[in-house]
Short mmCIF file of C-alpha atoms (C1' of nucleotides) in Angstrom, two decimals:
data_model
loop_
_atom_site.label_atom_id
_atom_site.label_comp_id
_atom_site.label_asym_id
_atom_site.label_seq_id
_atom_site.Cartn_x
_atom_site.Cartn_y
_atom_site.Cartn_z
CA MET X 1 0.22 0.07 -0.43
CA LEU X 2 0.81 3.63 0.72
CA TRP X 3 4.07 4.48 1.95
CA PHE X 4 3.05 8.17 2.80
CA LYS X 5 -0.01 9.46 4.94
CA ILE X 6 -1.48 12.70 4.75
CA ASN X 7 -1.17 14.80 8.04
CA TYR X 8 -3.96 17.46 7.91
CA TYR X 9 -3.82 19.59 10.97
CA SER X 10 0.21 20.42 9.62
CA GLY X 11 -1.13 23.30 7.73
CA ILE X 12 1.39 21.63 4.59
CA PRO X 13 -0.88 22.40 1.76
CA VAL X 14 -2.05 18.71 0.69
CA TYR X 15 -0.89 18.95 -2.91
CA GLN X 16 2.83 19.73 -1.29
CA GLN X 17 2.67 16.65 0.88
CA ILE X 18 1.71 14.01 -2.11
CA ILE X 19 4.39 15.85 -3.94
CA ALA X 20 7.17 15.25 -1.37
CA GLY X 21 6.02 11.54 -0.14
CA PHE X 22 6.83 10.98 -4.69
CA GLU X 23 9.86 12.82 -4.12
CA GLU X 24 11.34 10.64 -1.49
CA ALA X 25 9.90 7.58 -2.90
CA VAL X 26 11.94 8.26 -6.30
CA ILE X 27 15.01 9.66 -4.31
CA SER X 28 15.35 6.57 -2.23
CA GLY X 29 14.93 4.45 -4.94
CA LYS X 30 11.75 3.36 -3.75
CA LEU X 31 9.89 4.05 -7.06
CA LYS X 32 11.73 3.28 -10.26
CA ALA X 33 12.19 4.27 -13.77
CA ASP X 34 8.68 3.75 -15.83
CA GLU X 35 7.16 1.91 -12.51
CA PRO X 36 3.63 3.10 -12.93
CA ILE X 37 1.79 5.17 -9.91
CA PRO X 38 -1.65 4.73 -8.98
CA SER X 39 -4.15 6.66 -11.31
CA ILE X 40 -5.77 10.30 -10.28
CA ARG X 41 -8.91 8.28 -9.08
CA GLU X 42 -7.38 5.57 -7.39
CA LEU X 43 -5.31 7.55 -5.02
CA GLY X 44 -8.06 10.04 -4.36
CA LYS X 45 -10.57 7.96 -2.93
CA ASN X 46 -7.22 6.18 -1.17
CA LEU X 47 -6.00 9.25 0.33
CA LYS X 48 -9.95 10.64 0.85
CA VAL X 49 -8.57 13.78 -1.23
CA ASN X 50 -9.86 15.74 -3.77
CA PRO X 51 -8.65 14.50 -7.29
CA ASN X 52 -7.97 17.81 -8.27
CA THR X 53 -5.30 18.32 -5.68
CA ILE X 54 -3.94 14.87 -7.06
CA ALA X 55 -4.20 15.91 -10.32
CA ARG X 56 -2.22 19.49 -9.57
CA ALA X 57 0.73 17.42 -7.42
CA TYR X 58 0.91 15.15 -10.49
CA ARG X 59 1.36 17.97 -13.04
CA ASP X 60 3.95 19.53 -10.54
CA LEU X 61 5.89 16.37 -10.48
CA GLU X 62 5.63 16.04 -14.22
CA THR X 63 7.30 19.54 -14.70
CA SER X 64 9.63 18.68 -12.24
CA GLY X 65 10.72 15.72 -13.67
CA TYR X 66 10.05 13.42 -11.48
CA VAL X 67 7.13 11.30 -13.35
CA TYR X 68 5.89 11.67 -17.04
CA SER X 69 2.47 10.83 -18.38
CA ARG X 70 1.46 8.60 -20.99
CA PRO X 71 -2.33 10.02 -21.56
CA GLY X 72 -5.05 7.51 -21.85
CA ILE X 73 -2.69 5.03 -19.92
CA GLY X 74 -1.58 7.22 -16.60
CA TYR X 75 1.39 8.44 -14.77
CA PHE X 76 5.17 6.65 -14.39
CA ILE X 77 8.24 7.27 -13.24
CA ALA X 78 10.87 8.88 -14.80
CA ALA X 79 14.26 7.86 -15.54
CA GLN X 80 16.60 9.57 -13.05
CA ASN X 81 20.18 10.76 -13.21
CA LYS X 82 22.00 9.29 -9.90
CA GLN X 83 23.87 11.75 -9.47
CA ALA X 84 21.64 14.39 -9.84
CA ILE X 85 19.34 12.94 -7.46
CA GLU X 86 22.60 12.49 -4.34
CA GLU X 87 22.96 16.00 -4.81
CA LYS X 88 19.47 16.82 -4.65
CA ALA X 89 19.10 15.18 -1.43
CA HIS X 90 22.67 16.58 -0.32
CA TYR X 91 20.81 20.07 -0.97
CA ILE X 92 17.51 19.42 0.11
CA ILE X 93 18.82 17.92 3.56
CA LYS X 94 21.14 21.13 4.18
CA GLU X 95 18.46 23.31 3.62
CA GLU X 96 16.42 21.59 6.49
CA LEU X 97 19.41 21.45 8.95
CA THR X 98 20.20 25.10 8.18
CA ASN X 99 17.05 26.29 9.27
CA THR X 100 17.09 24.33 12.32
CA ILE X 101 20.53 25.41 12.81
CA LEU X 102 19.06 28.91 12.75
CA THR X 103 16.43 28.92 14.89
CA ALA X 104 18.49 26.82 17.52
CA LYS X 105 20.39 30.14 17.56
CA LYS X 106 17.68 32.40 17.66
CA TYR X 107 17.06 30.37 20.72
CA ASN X 108 20.37 31.48 22.34
CA LEU X 109 21.44 27.42 21.90
CA SER X 110 25.34 27.07 22.11
CA SER X 111 26.95 25.16 19.05
CA ASN X 112 28.36 22.50 21.22
CA ASN X 113 25.08 21.98 22.48
CA ILE X 114 23.42 21.27 19.05
CA LYS X 115 26.35 18.86 18.62
CA ASN X 116 25.22 16.83 21.48
CA ILE X 117 21.61 16.62 20.41
CA MET X 118 22.88 15.96 17.53
CA ALA X 119 24.93 12.94 17.96
CA ASP X 120 21.94 11.93 20.32
CA VAL X 121 19.72 12.00 17.46
CA ILE X 122 21.80 10.34 15.21
CA SER X 123 22.94 7.31 17.07
CA LYS X 124 19.33 6.86 17.95
CA VAL X 125 18.19 6.90 14.20
CA TYR X 126 21.17 4.81 12.53
CA GLY X 127 22.03 3.74 15.58
CA GLY X 128 23.60 -0.45 15.63
CA GLU X 129 24.15 0.05 11.95
CA MET G 1 15.97 51.70 15.98
CA LEU G 2 13.88 48.53 14.83
CA TRP G 3 16.56 45.59 14.79
CA PHE G 4 14.22 43.46 12.02
CA LYS G 5 13.19 44.39 8.56
CA ILE G 6 9.76 42.91 6.31
CA ASN G 7 10.20 41.26 3.76
CA TYR G 8 6.93 41.86 1.66
CA TYR G 9 8.15 39.85 -0.63
CA SER G 10 9.25 36.63 0.78
CA GLY G 11 5.44 34.84 0.95
CA ILE G 12 5.64 34.73 4.47
CA PRO G 13 2.93 37.02 6.49
CA VAL G 14 3.62 40.19 7.84
CA TYR G 15 2.07 39.43 10.99
CA GLN G 16 4.29 36.60 11.49
CA GLN G 17 7.52 37.99 10.64
CA ILE G 18 6.54 41.00 13.60
CA ILE G 19 6.14 37.88 15.74
CA ALA G 20 9.45 36.22 14.98
CA GLY G 21 11.19 39.33 15.36
CA PHE G 22 9.97 39.94 19.05
CA GLU G 23 10.29 36.30 19.86
CA GLU G 24 13.73 36.47 19.04
CA ALA G 25 14.46 39.62 20.59
CA VAL G 26 12.36 38.37 23.95
CA ILE G 27 14.67 35.09 23.51
CA SER G 28 17.84 36.88 23.33
CA GLY G 29 17.25 39.35 26.25
CA LYS G 30 17.67 42.02 23.73
CA LEU G 31 14.21 43.03 25.60
CA LYS G 32 13.84 42.96 28.98
CA ALA G 33 11.25 42.40 31.10
CA ASP G 34 8.39 45.22 31.72
CA GLU G 35 9.35 47.47 28.59
CA PRO G 36 7.72 49.12 26.57
CA ILE G 37 7.43 48.39 22.82
CA PRO G 38 6.33 50.45 19.94
CA SER G 39 2.54 51.45 19.96
CA ILE G 40 0.59 49.07 17.71
CA ARG G 41 0.34 52.73 15.30
CA GLU G 42 3.61 54.08 15.73
CA LEU G 43 5.40 50.73 14.91
CA GLY G 44 2.61 50.14 12.01
CA LYS G 45 3.66 54.02 10.52
CA ASN G 46 7.40 52.69 10.95
CA LEU G 47 7.22 49.39 9.14
CA LYS G 48 4.48 51.06 6.61
CA VAL G 49 2.47 48.24 7.81
CA ASN G 50 -1.42 48.47 8.73
CA PRO G 51 -1.94 48.96 12.32
CA ASN G 52 -4.34 45.92 12.21
CA THR G 53 -1.91 44.08 11.55
CA ILE G 54 0.47 45.08 13.84
CA ALA G 55 -2.33 44.74 16.58
CA ARG G 56 -2.90 41.17 15.07
CA ALA G 57 0.92 40.21 15.85
CA TYR G 58 1.14 42.08 19.27
CA ARG G 59 -2.41 40.12 20.25
CA ASP G 60 -0.69 36.92 18.80
CA LEU G 61 2.07 37.30 21.22
CA GLU G 62 0.40 38.45 24.04
CA THR G 63 -1.11 35.13 24.03
CA SER G 64 1.63 33.11 23.98
CA GLY G 65 3.14 34.88 26.67
CA TYR G 66 5.49 36.91 25.38
CA VAL G 67 3.94 40.85 25.91
CA TYR G 68 1.53 42.10 27.97
CA SER G 69 -0.81 45.01 27.37
CA ARG G 70 -1.89 48.12 30.00
CA PRO G 71 -4.93 49.47 27.77
CA GLY G 72 -4.82 52.82 27.28
CA ILE G 73 -1.15 52.70 28.08
CA GLY G 74 0.87 50.31 25.85
CA TYR G 75 2.13 46.95 25.10
CA PHE G 76 4.91 45.59 27.38
CA ILE G 77 7.56 42.18 27.33
CA ALA G 78 6.71 40.25 29.52
CA ALA G 79 8.90 38.25 32.27
CA GLN G 80 10.38 35.21 31.00
CA ASN G 81 10.99 31.99 32.83
CA LYS G 82 14.17 31.16 31.74
CA GLN G 83 15.04 27.29 32.21
CA ALA G 84 11.34 26.86 30.78
CA ILE G 85 12.51 28.60 27.85
CA GLU G 86 15.49 26.46 27.87
CA GLU G 87 14.02 23.27 27.62
CA LYS G 88 11.19 23.89 25.31
CA ALA G 89 14.03 25.17 22.69
CA HIS G 90 16.09 22.15 23.31
CA TYR G 91 12.79 20.04 22.57
CA ILE G 92 11.80 21.76 19.66
CA ILE G 93 15.21 21.47 18.15
CA LYS G 94 15.44 17.89 18.92
CA GLU G 95 12.30 17.28 17.11
CA GLU G 96 13.48 18.86 14.12
CA LEU G 97 16.64 17.51 13.73
CA THR G 98 15.13 13.86 14.42
CA ASN G 99 12.53 15.01 10.83
CA THR G 100 15.67 15.66 9.01
CA ILE G 101 17.91 12.52 10.12
CA LEU G 102 14.86 10.22 9.12
CA THR G 103 14.13 11.80 5.88
CA ALA G 104 18.34 12.26 5.37
CA LYS G 105 18.05 8.40 6.06
CA LYS G 106 14.85 7.55 3.60
CA TYR G 107 17.40 9.72 0.79
CA ASN G 108 20.04 6.85 1.50
CA LEU G 109 22.73 9.79 2.98
CA SER G 110 25.07 7.54 5.25
CA SER G 111 25.58 8.92 9.15
CA ASN G 112 29.25 10.69 8.09
CA ASN G 113 27.59 12.30 5.23
CA ILE G 114 25.16 14.23 7.27
CA LYS G 115 27.53 14.42 9.91
CA ASN G 116 29.63 16.34 7.70
CA ILE G 117 26.92 18.30 5.83
CA MET G 118 26.19 19.63 10.31
CA ALA G 119 29.78 20.61 10.46
CA ASP G 120 29.48 22.67 7.63
CA VAL G 121 26.07 24.48 8.06
CA ILE G 122 27.28 24.92 12.27
CA SER G 123 30.38 26.47 10.82
CA LYS G 124 28.42 28.41 8.54
CA VAL G 125 25.79 29.79 11.01
CA TYR G 126 28.09 30.03 14.40
CA GLY G 127 30.96 31.17 12.74
CA GLY G 128 33.76 33.17 14.53
CA GLU G 129 31.94 33.06 17.32
CA MET E 1 -30.33 25.33 13.00
CA LEU E 2 -27.63 27.96 15.20
CA TRP E 3 -27.73 27.10 19.07
CA PHE E 4 -26.51 30.29 20.12
CA LYS E 5 -27.48 33.79 19.53
CA ILE E 6 -25.02 37.29 19.44
CA ASN E 7 -26.53 39.76 22.09
CA TYR E 8 -25.50 43.35 20.06
CA TYR E 9 -26.17 44.91 23.28
CA SER E 10 -24.48 43.56 25.95
CA GLY E 11 -21.04 44.50 25.89
CA ILE E 12 -19.95 41.43 25.78
CA PRO E 13 -17.67 41.57 22.20
CA VAL E 14 -19.52 39.46 19.35
CA TYR E 15 -16.44 37.41 18.52
CA GLN E 16 -15.69 36.33 22.26
CA GLN E 17 -20.30 35.50 22.24
CA ILE E 18 -19.34 33.47 19.17
CA ILE E 19 -16.58 31.50 20.87
CA ALA E 20 -18.35 31.02 24.31
CA GLY E 21 -21.07 29.47 22.32
CA PHE E 22 -18.92 26.75 20.33
CA GLU E 23 -16.63 26.28 23.52
CA GLU E 24 -20.23 25.04 25.20
CA ALA E 25 -20.98 23.13 22.28
CA VAL E 26 -18.09 21.37 22.08
CA ILE E 27 -17.73 20.82 26.02
CA SER E 28 -21.17 19.44 26.37
CA GLY E 29 -20.57 17.13 23.34
CA LYS E 30 -23.27 18.61 21.23
CA LEU E 31 -20.76 18.82 18.46
CA LYS E 32 -18.58 15.61 18.12
CA ALA E 33 -15.22 15.16 17.14
CA ASP E 34 -14.73 15.77 12.78
CA GLU E 35 -17.77 17.26 12.44
CA PRO E 36 -17.92 20.80 10.31
CA ILE E 37 -18.85 23.74 11.26
CA PRO E 38 -20.77 26.59 9.30
CA SER E 39 -17.60 28.11 6.93
CA ILE E 40 -17.18 32.00 7.93
CA ARG E 41 -18.80 33.39 5.34
CA GLU E 42 -22.01 31.25 6.09
CA LEU E 43 -21.92 31.94 9.23
CA GLY E 44 -21.13 35.59 8.87
CA LYS E 45 -24.38 35.95 6.82
CA ASN E 46 -26.22 33.82 9.08
CA LEU E 47 -25.22 36.02 12.07
CA LYS E 48 -25.56 39.53 10.12
CA VAL E 49 -21.47 39.63 11.50
CA ASN E 50 -19.08 40.34 9.43
CA PRO E 51 -17.12 37.48 8.31
CA ASN E 52 -13.51 38.64 9.78
CA THR E 53 -14.93 38.78 13.01
CA ILE E 54 -15.85 34.92 12.65
CA ALA E 55 -12.23 34.40 11.09
CA ARG E 56 -11.24 35.69 14.61
CA ALA E 57 -13.37 33.71 16.64
CA TYR E 58 -12.56 30.87 14.73
CA ARG E 59 -9.11 31.95 15.12
CA ASP E 60 -9.22 32.17 17.85
CA LEU E 61 -10.84 28.25 18.93
CA GLU E 62 -8.22 27.29 16.81
CA THR E 63 -5.54 28.37 19.18
CA SER E 64 -7.28 26.59 22.17
CA GLY E 65 -7.76 23.47 20.27
CA TYR E 66 -11.25 23.42 19.79
CA VAL E 67 -11.14 23.22 16.48
CA TYR E 68 -8.72 23.00 13.54
CA SER E 69 -9.51 24.30 10.05
CA ARG E 70 -8.14 22.84 6.76
CA PRO E 71 -7.78 25.54 4.41
CA GLY E 72 -9.85 25.50 1.26
CA ILE E 73 -12.39 23.22 2.85
CA GLY E 74 -13.82 24.14 6.16
CA TYR E 75 -13.75 24.09 10.26
CA PHE E 76 -13.95 21.52 11.65
CA ILE E 77 -14.78 20.16 15.74
CA ALA E 78 -11.12 18.93 17.28
CA ALA E 79 -11.07 15.97 19.21
CA GLN E 80 -11.14 16.37 22.84
CA ASN E 81 -8.77 14.91 26.05
CA LYS E 82 -12.31 14.59 28.51
CA GLN E 83 -10.18 13.87 31.82
CA ALA E 84 -8.41 17.32 30.61
CA ILE E 85 -11.65 19.28 30.53
CA GLU E 86 -12.65 17.33 33.74
CA GLU E 87 -9.46 18.66 35.55
CA LYS E 88 -8.96 22.00 34.01
CA ALA E 89 -13.27 22.88 34.73
CA HIS E 90 -12.57 21.81 38.28
CA TYR E 91 -9.85 23.67 38.49
CA ILE E 92 -11.70 26.90 37.41
CA ILE E 93 -14.47 26.45 39.55
CA LYS E 94 -12.77 25.73 42.38
CA GLU E 95 -10.36 29.36 41.86
CA GLU E 96 -13.69 31.09 41.20
CA LEU E 97 -15.51 30.06 43.98
CA THR E 98 -12.13 30.51 46.48
CA ASN E 99 -12.48 34.18 44.98
CA THR E 100 -16.09 35.13 45.63
CA ILE E 101 -15.87 33.18 49.10
CA LEU E 102 -13.07 35.63 50.41
CA THR E 103 -15.13 38.77 49.11
CA ALA E 104 -17.96 37.06 51.01
CA LYS E 105 -16.19 36.80 54.07
CA LYS E 106 -14.49 40.44 53.77
CA TYR E 107 -18.02 41.80 53.56
CA ASN E 108 -18.80 39.81 56.88
CA LEU E 109 -21.30 37.81 55.35
CA SER E 110 -21.55 34.23 57.80
CA SER E 111 -20.46 30.73 56.10
CA ASN E 112 -24.04 29.84 57.02
CA ASN E 113 -25.14 33.28 54.91
CA ILE E 114 -23.03 31.89 51.83
CA LYS E 115 -24.34 28.45 52.53
CA ASN E 116 -27.83 29.33 51.47
CA ILE E 117 -26.98 31.63 48.87
CA MET E 118 -25.45 28.81 47.34
CA ALA E 119 -28.56 26.69 47.45
CA ASP E 120 -30.63 28.98 46.26
CA VAL E 121 -28.59 29.88 43.07
CA ILE E 122 -28.42 26.25 42.57
CA SER E 123 -31.27 25.31 42.50
CA LYS E 124 -32.66 27.91 40.04
CA VAL E 125 -29.74 26.85 37.54
CA TYR E 126 -30.17 23.31 38.31
CA GLY E 127 -33.45 23.80 39.21
CA GLY E 128 -35.68 20.32 38.28
CA GLU E 129 -32.99 18.50 37.24
CA MET W 1 -0.80 51.45 54.12
CA LEU W 2 -3.42 50.34 51.44
CA TRP W 3 -5.27 47.61 51.35
CA PHE W 4 -5.95 46.59 48.11
CA LYS W 5 -3.47 46.11 45.13
CA ILE W 6 -3.61 46.89 41.24
CA ASN W 7 -3.30 44.28 39.43
CA TYR W 8 -2.30 45.34 35.68
CA TYR W 9 -2.70 41.84 33.99
CA SER W 10 -5.97 40.82 35.24
CA GLY W 11 -7.59 43.24 32.32
CA ILE W 12 -10.21 44.95 34.30
CA PRO W 13 -9.48 48.42 34.33
CA VAL W 14 -7.65 49.89 37.16
CA TYR W 15 -10.32 52.58 37.63
CA GLN W 16 -12.35 49.88 38.59
CA GLN W 17 -10.20 48.09 40.59
CA ILE W 18 -10.12 50.81 42.81
CA ILE W 19 -13.57 51.65 43.06
CA ALA W 20 -13.79 47.45 43.90
CA GLY W 21 -11.16 48.10 46.30
CA PHE W 22 -13.01 51.06 48.50
CA GLU W 23 -16.73 49.66 48.54
CA GLU W 24 -15.29 46.52 49.45
CA ALA W 25 -13.50 48.80 52.80
CA VAL W 26 -16.89 50.28 52.99
CA ILE W 27 -19.31 47.64 53.41
CA SER W 28 -16.98 45.46 55.39
CA GLY W 29 -16.61 48.53 57.72
CA LYS W 30 -12.37 49.00 57.28
CA LEU W 31 -13.09 52.74 56.82
CA LYS W 32 -15.82 54.46 58.39
CA ALA W 33 -18.06 57.27 58.03
CA ASP W 34 -16.34 61.17 57.86
CA GLU W 35 -13.29 59.19 57.22
CA PRO W 36 -11.28 61.01 54.76
CA ILE W 37 -9.57 59.21 51.98
CA PRO W 38 -5.95 59.38 50.44
CA SER W 39 -5.63 62.84 48.19
CA ILE W 40 -5.98 61.94 44.73
CA ARG W 41 -2.59 62.60 44.35
CA GLU W 42 -0.77 60.94 46.88
CA LEU W 43 -2.78 57.55 45.84
CA GLY W 44 -1.83 57.89 42.32
CA LYS W 45 1.74 58.59 42.98
CA ASN W 46 1.06 55.34 45.69
CA LEU W 47 -0.13 52.49 43.19
CA LYS W 48 1.65 54.20 40.37
CA VAL W 49 -1.60 55.13 38.10
CA ASN W 50 -2.19 57.90 36.25
CA PRO W 51 -4.10 61.16 38.69
CA ASN W 52 -7.20 61.11 36.29
CA THR W 53 -7.87 57.45 36.59
CA ILE W 54 -7.81 57.93 40.32
CA ALA W 55 -10.03 60.69 40.01
CA ARG W 56 -12.57 59.01 37.66
CA ALA W 57 -12.82 56.61 40.24
CA TYR W 58 -14.06 59.04 43.34
CA ARG W 59 -16.13 60.59 41.06
CA ASP W 60 -17.75 57.10 40.84
CA LEU W 61 -17.59 56.28 43.98
CA GLU W 62 -19.46 59.94 44.78
CA THR W 63 -22.02 59.19 42.77
CA SER W 64 -22.47 55.66 43.99
CA GLY W 65 -22.85 57.32 47.31
CA TYR W 66 -19.92 55.75 48.98
CA VAL W 67 -17.34 59.48 49.18
CA TYR W 68 -18.55 62.92 49.69
CA SER W 69 -16.13 65.32 48.67
CA ARG W 70 -15.42 68.69 50.38
CA PRO W 71 -13.58 70.91 47.66
CA GLY W 72 -10.50 72.46 48.24
CA ILE W 73 -10.01 69.60 51.49
CA GLY W 74 -10.39 66.37 50.20
CA TYR W 75 -12.80 63.40 50.02
CA PHE W 76 -14.49 61.60 52.31
CA ILE W 77 -16.43 58.52 53.72
CA ALA W 78 -20.32 58.54 53.20
CA ALA W 79 -22.23 57.58 56.05
CA GLN W 80 -23.76 54.25 55.37
CA ASN W 81 -27.55 52.91 56.04
CA LYS W 82 -26.68 49.26 57.63
CA GLN W 83 -28.91 47.19 56.49
CA ALA W 84 -28.75 48.56 52.53
CA ILE W 85 -24.90 47.41 52.76
CA GLU W 86 -26.01 44.39 54.31
CA GLU W 87 -28.37 43.78 51.64
CA LYS W 88 -25.55 45.03 48.43
CA ALA W 89 -22.95 42.44 49.88
CA HIS W 90 -25.51 40.10 49.93
CA TYR W 91 -26.29 41.23 45.93
CA ILE W 92 -23.07 41.25 45.25
CA ILE W 93 -22.09 37.64 45.99
CA LYS W 94 -25.19 36.52 44.88
CA GLU W 95 -24.47 37.63 41.37
CA GLU W 96 -20.45 36.20 41.45
CA LEU W 97 -21.74 32.66 42.89
CA THR W 98 -24.68 32.81 39.61
CA ASN W 99 -22.25 33.51 37.63
CA THR W 100 -19.62 30.56 38.57
CA ILE W 101 -22.50 27.79 38.94
CA LEU W 102 -23.44 29.01 35.18
CA THR W 103 -19.68 28.27 33.77
CA ALA W 104 -19.63 25.20 36.06
CA LYS W 105 -22.91 23.70 34.20
CA LYS W 106 -21.52 24.96 30.43
CA TYR W 107 -18.41 22.72 32.07
CA ASN W 108 -20.96 19.43 32.71
CA LEU W 109 -20.09 19.82 35.76
CA SER W 110 -23.16 17.96 38.69
CA SER W 111 -24.52 19.76 41.16
CA ASN W 112 -23.20 18.01 43.50
CA ASN W 113 -19.95 18.30 42.38
CA ILE W 114 -20.34 21.50 42.78
CA LYS W 115 -21.61 21.56 46.17
CA ASN W 116 -18.13 19.39 47.18
CA ILE W 117 -16.26 21.57 45.75
CA MET W 118 -18.28 24.24 47.58
CA ALA W 119 -18.05 22.63 51.02
CA ASP W 120 -14.51 22.27 50.37
CA VAL W 121 -13.57 25.90 49.82
CA ILE W 122 -15.54 27.27 52.72
CA SER W 123 -14.30 25.09 55.14
CA LYS W 124 -10.65 26.47 53.75
CA VAL W 125 -11.66 30.12 53.93
CA TYR W 126 -13.78 29.90 57.32
CA GLY W 127 -11.88 27.04 58.25
CA GLY W 128 -11.46 27.00 62.77
CA GLU W 129 -14.14 29.50 62.75
"C1'" DG F 1 -2.44 59.78 23.15
"C1'" DT F 2 -3.33 54.32 24.59
"C1'" DG F 3 -5.09 49.13 22.99
"C1'" DG F 4 -9.78 46.81 21.49
"C1'" DT F 5 -13.55 45.93 18.37
"C1'" DC F 6 -16.10 45.73 14.06
"C1'" DT F 7 -16.70 47.03 9.07
"C1'" DA F 8 -16.15 46.67 4.47
"C1'" DG F 9 -14.43 45.09 0.53
"C1'" DA F 10 -9.67 43.84 -1.67
"C1'" DC F 11 -6.23 39.58 -2.93
"C1'" DC F 12 -3.89 35.24 -2.69
"C1'" DA F 13 -3.74 29.52 -2.06
"C1'" DC F 14 -6.38 25.75 -2.02
"C1'" DC F 15 -9.64 22.28 -3.12
"C1'" DG U 1 -16.47 27.12 -2.65
"C1'" DT U 2 -13.12 27.48 1.33
"C1'" DG U 3 -9.51 29.71 5.07
"C1'" DG U 4 -5.88 33.47 5.52
"C1'" DT U 5 -4.09 37.83 4.44
"C1'" DC U 6 -4.41 42.90 4.54
"C1'" DT U 7 -6.06 47.51 4.17
"C1'" DA U 8 -8.86 51.15 5.32
"C1'" DG U 9 -11.65 53.63 8.47
"C1'" DA U 10 -14.74 54.04 12.01
"C1'" DC U 11 -16.19 53.92 17.01
"C1'" DC U 12 -15.27 53.30 21.54
"C1'" DA U 13 -13.12 52.62 26.88
"C1'" DC U 14 -9.41 53.78 29.04
"C1'" DG U 15 -5.59 56.80 31.19
#
DNA sequence: GTGGTCTAGACCACC
DNA sequence: GTGGTCTAGACCACG
């Protein structure tokens, strides 16, 4: 079934959450090139989301090169340049980290304090690997 | 004068930028307890923003406990519980970091890779301090 | 239809009356979790009140956790923690009663006198239940 | 010194708090007929309140018959009808109690529940008398 | 002067 | 259609 969920309370627009779900699946390799993705109506029913919203997400995913459409058939995962993907992942994470560190600084946390939290988090997430 | 500016093109609502400006000033200690802040009309004129917008920002700051109002007199900085702020900050940062690291893992980034990005970001944000 | 009315001459701000109306409905269980409430424009038309005023009431209800919004869809009743509400109610009432009894004592009312007033009031408010 | 304090955070207008302070003192008998009360300027300095605010409070107290003024000399406590005072105290307490019980009912507290809280509060306030 | 409420009407993003 | 932001301008109570 689906590997992502919609959080209706987060304030993040639904179509963006859908986009993020597919981007992540493509970047992580969970979805491979030319693999079909759910039809607009099917996904809409599944996520309890208006089909218009799914359509918009798919359109955006198409223009950013993550999927392609075969009219009358459906949407499929587009082939990805491996290096480009890695760079993209690197970029996204760096952006998110920068934002977090900026908030931390705003809250007067010392860099050492942050490093400690970071080590803690990494060991939990990557623990025993 | 004012220590923050409004970016009218960032897409971030003006009232939120004002809130962020005061939050930071209170947390970092730039503004001290019981210190008066600019009147609604004055700040509105200063930032070229409608007084209603300033009023909303001040109201929100009041409900989150950063300022208090004395009708007919003005708004003032509320006393802060230092320890509570620190704990809250620690918690928020840990939450955000956890989310980022989880996405990083989904993107197949190694923990060493993340650590390098992190060191890079911290040195940029806290550089030369 | 609506279970509360606005008194435009009471001196109590309209948005607070709206808030009180929904708070009561949520706490008493008249409105259940995830149930939609009237749209801002609709309620505004219904109560002959400016949509901005309704919006403010809904926003306040959101920050205090009684409702949540799904932009583009509408506002919905938020799930409530029953026990937390009960404890909060107990605490609030006890506070208010303590204040009143303290003033009564200042006014040299005897405890028996207060008990009589109390019995009178309760029978009026809870009369026949 | 003064038997009441101004709470600047309560949202209750300062002049009303001053009025309440004097009303209470008169009703409880703390201040006797023809006793002088502080001058406007003196009380203003003492409470760190604008003299205009004190003046307004005194004016209101005068029209409601709690004090009288001797121009050029000052304000004095007016003689009170004992029975009228008792009735007034009774009335005020009944009003406050009614409000509290109404809130309690709004919060779905049973009348027995309220009675228990009440007994608790009374025993604490009037305990051992 | 100050804050607080309310109206009227505009524009935008989202569904 | 929905909510969300913002402006302009009015009126009131408080100090």
